[in-house]
Every structure is written in C-alpha cells, then in structure tokens.
Amino acid sequence: MLKISSLMAIVLAVLLCGCELHSSDNGDLDGFWQLYQMDTLATNHSAEVRHLKIFWAVQGDMLEMRDLHDLDATRCHEIVNFYFRLDGGKLYLSDPIINNREISDSIVTQPSTLEFYGVTQLDEVFDVLQLDGSKMILQSDRYRMYFNRY
C-alpha cells in the first residue's frame, strides 16, 4: 500500500510540474466591459449607447469586441479579436481578426469593419483616461468612450 501511495504522489507531482499556470498582468483592464457612452470629439456630441450592448472582453493578450444586442437574430456586427498592449497610459490594439469559428477566422482589412466598436484604424491607440475596478474611459483621435465593468 505504501508503494502505491508513493507512486501516486510521484505521478501527481510530475503532472503538477508539467502544468503551466497562465496569469495575466493586465491589472484593472482584465474583465468584461460594456460601452455605455461615446463622445465624438470633432463635434462635441455625446451619445448614450448602452442599448447597443457593445462589450469588450480582455484576458491575457487578447481583447474581444462583441455585439450582444440581439443574440437570437443574425449577428449584424462581427466578433473581432485584437492583440493588445497596455503601456504608459496607452492601450495599443493591433492585428484585428474576425472571429468566425463556423467558417474560418479572417484578417480584418477594412477599418470600416471596426467602426461600430469605436475603432477607426487597424492599429488603434487609445489614451487611457481612467481605469479602475469599475470604470474605464478611453480616448482615440476621434472618440472618447466610457465603459462600466460588467
């Protein structure tokens, strides 16, 4: 019985050593964010957009933008994944990919595909005006966007 217990302990130790724990170092950025207000900087116009149900999900080095407005109908806006980097008060988005597991993921080539989500360039940079456990405010050249952690 002692041999079996020792063998099980060794197998368990080997299995645990072989596993990698992936943690994220994104601080308050990690999580699920709902866009609730967009300001257009050129016109000084502000719009309440909570009803559009635009969500950004952040984990690891990926940021996903998703339209959850009408889950039962055909999706009007593609799910888009970005690589991102948070550095020095700026959020850098790059390499957008349309997430379509049923057919195939595809690289975004037209910035207009991203416009619904407040992104106007394939490689976008946002100034992080506020980021804490419950609120995030981002500003690009065109928009100021307000998020609540969901």
XYZ file of C-alpha atoms in Angstrom:
150
model
C 0.000 0.000 0.000
C 2.888 2.334 0.795
C 4.367 1.707 -2.690
C 1.063 2.633 -4.387
C 0.710 5.814 -2.315
C 4.307 6.790 -3.077
C 3.801 6.088 -6.783
C 0.608 8.177 -6.836
C 2.401 11.048 -5.084
C 5.206 10.948 -7.660
C 2.749 10.861 -10.595
C 0.782 13.755 -9.094
C 3.960 15.787 -8.563
C 5.060 15.193 -12.180
C 1.641 16.179 -13.508
C 1.557 19.361 -11.455
C 5.070 20.328 -12.534
C 4.088 19.838 -16.176
C 1.184 22.263 -15.945
C 1.746 25.917 -16.619
C -0.393 28.491 -14.948
C -1.058 31.369 -17.294
C -1.733 34.550 -15.449
C -2.493 37.931 -16.826
C -0.664 41.083 -15.852
C -3.310 43.482 -17.153
C -4.371 44.797 -13.756
C -7.753 46.531 -13.811
C -8.067 46.119 -17.595
C -8.866 42.404 -17.362
C -12.546 41.580 -17.467
C -15.786 42.227 -19.318
C -16.597 45.865 -20.162
C -19.805 47.388 -21.528
C -19.585 50.556 -23.606
C -22.247 52.956 -22.349
C -21.334 56.355 -23.800
C -19.423 57.648 -26.827
C -18.366 61.231 -27.373
C -17.453 62.342 -30.885
C -14.583 64.740 -30.314
C -14.861 66.702 -33.587
C -18.498 67.688 -32.983
C -18.541 67.554 -29.183
C -21.575 65.240 -29.494
C -22.276 62.677 -26.788
C -24.409 59.566 -27.291
C -25.781 57.048 -24.791
C -25.034 53.638 -26.385
C -25.757 51.182 -23.578
C -28.751 49.825 -25.542
C -26.384 48.663 -28.334
C -24.850 46.138 -25.912
C -21.274 46.542 -27.116
C -18.888 44.554 -24.947
C -15.120 44.337 -24.783
C -13.626 41.276 -23.075
C -9.980 41.376 -22.018
C -7.832 38.465 -20.923
C -4.193 37.566 -21.443
C -3.010 39.361 -24.558
C -6.369 39.267 -26.369
C -9.203 41.780 -26.479
C -12.523 40.674 -27.954
C -15.212 43.082 -29.150
C -18.707 41.665 -29.332
C -22.176 42.918 -30.232
C -24.681 41.289 -27.862
C -27.666 43.379 -28.966
C -29.756 40.611 -30.474
C -28.431 37.126 -29.842
C -31.428 35.405 -31.467
C -31.151 37.222 -34.783
C -28.395 37.062 -37.344
C -25.457 38.971 -35.920
C -25.186 42.410 -37.516
C -21.622 43.057 -36.416
C -18.763 40.623 -36.473
C -16.995 39.492 -33.323
C -13.492 40.940 -33.555
C -10.375 39.879 -31.671
C -7.319 42.083 -31.252
C -3.916 41.657 -29.760
C -3.323 44.491 -27.353
C -0.695 46.087 -25.177
C -1.261 48.406 -22.223
C 1.772 50.619 -21.750
C 2.418 54.061 -20.309
C -1.214 55.153 -20.107
C -1.972 53.972 -23.638
C -3.883 50.979 -24.976
C -2.491 49.709 -28.281
C -4.729 47.472 -30.424
C -3.357 45.532 -33.378
C -3.931 42.635 -35.762
C -7.760 42.533 -35.786
C -9.275 39.198 -36.740
C -12.935 38.422 -37.375
C -13.880 35.563 -35.093
C -15.973 33.144 -37.125
C -15.358 29.602 -35.909
C -18.079 28.128 -38.174
C -16.332 29.151 -41.395
C -12.857 30.441 -40.667
C -11.292 33.365 -38.881
C -10.244 36.141 -41.238
C -7.926 39.106 -41.011
C -9.673 42.485 -40.989
C -8.506 44.561 -43.949
C -11.031 47.421 -43.868
C -11.177 49.764 -40.853
C -14.892 50.308 -41.537
C -15.479 46.790 -40.159
C -14.376 48.078 -36.737
C -16.267 51.404 -36.702
C -19.272 50.030 -34.762
C -16.941 49.298 -31.837
C -15.383 52.776 -31.813
C -12.198 51.679 -33.565
C -11.270 53.616 -36.706
C -7.886 52.123 -37.621
C -6.495 48.615 -37.980
C -3.807 49.553 -35.456
C -5.529 51.853 -32.959
C -4.090 53.698 -29.968
C -6.234 54.905 -27.070
C -5.222 57.201 -24.253
C -6.375 55.610 -21.000
C -8.035 58.486 -19.145
C -9.447 56.325 -16.343
C -9.072 52.677 -15.473
C -10.105 51.197 -12.161
C -12.103 48.244 -10.911
C -15.422 49.569 -12.199
C -14.883 52.275 -14.858
C -12.748 52.758 -17.940
C -12.505 55.828 -20.157
C -10.557 55.589 -23.414
C -9.868 58.317 -25.952
C -8.690 57.993 -29.542
C -8.234 60.708 -32.141
C -11.951 60.534 -32.884
C -13.841 59.234 -29.835
C -13.954 59.271 -26.064
C -15.549 56.056 -24.845
C -16.946 55.261 -21.394
C -17.175 51.689 -20.093
C -18.541 50.008 -16.989
C -17.168 46.710 -15.785
C -19.919 44.190 -16.268
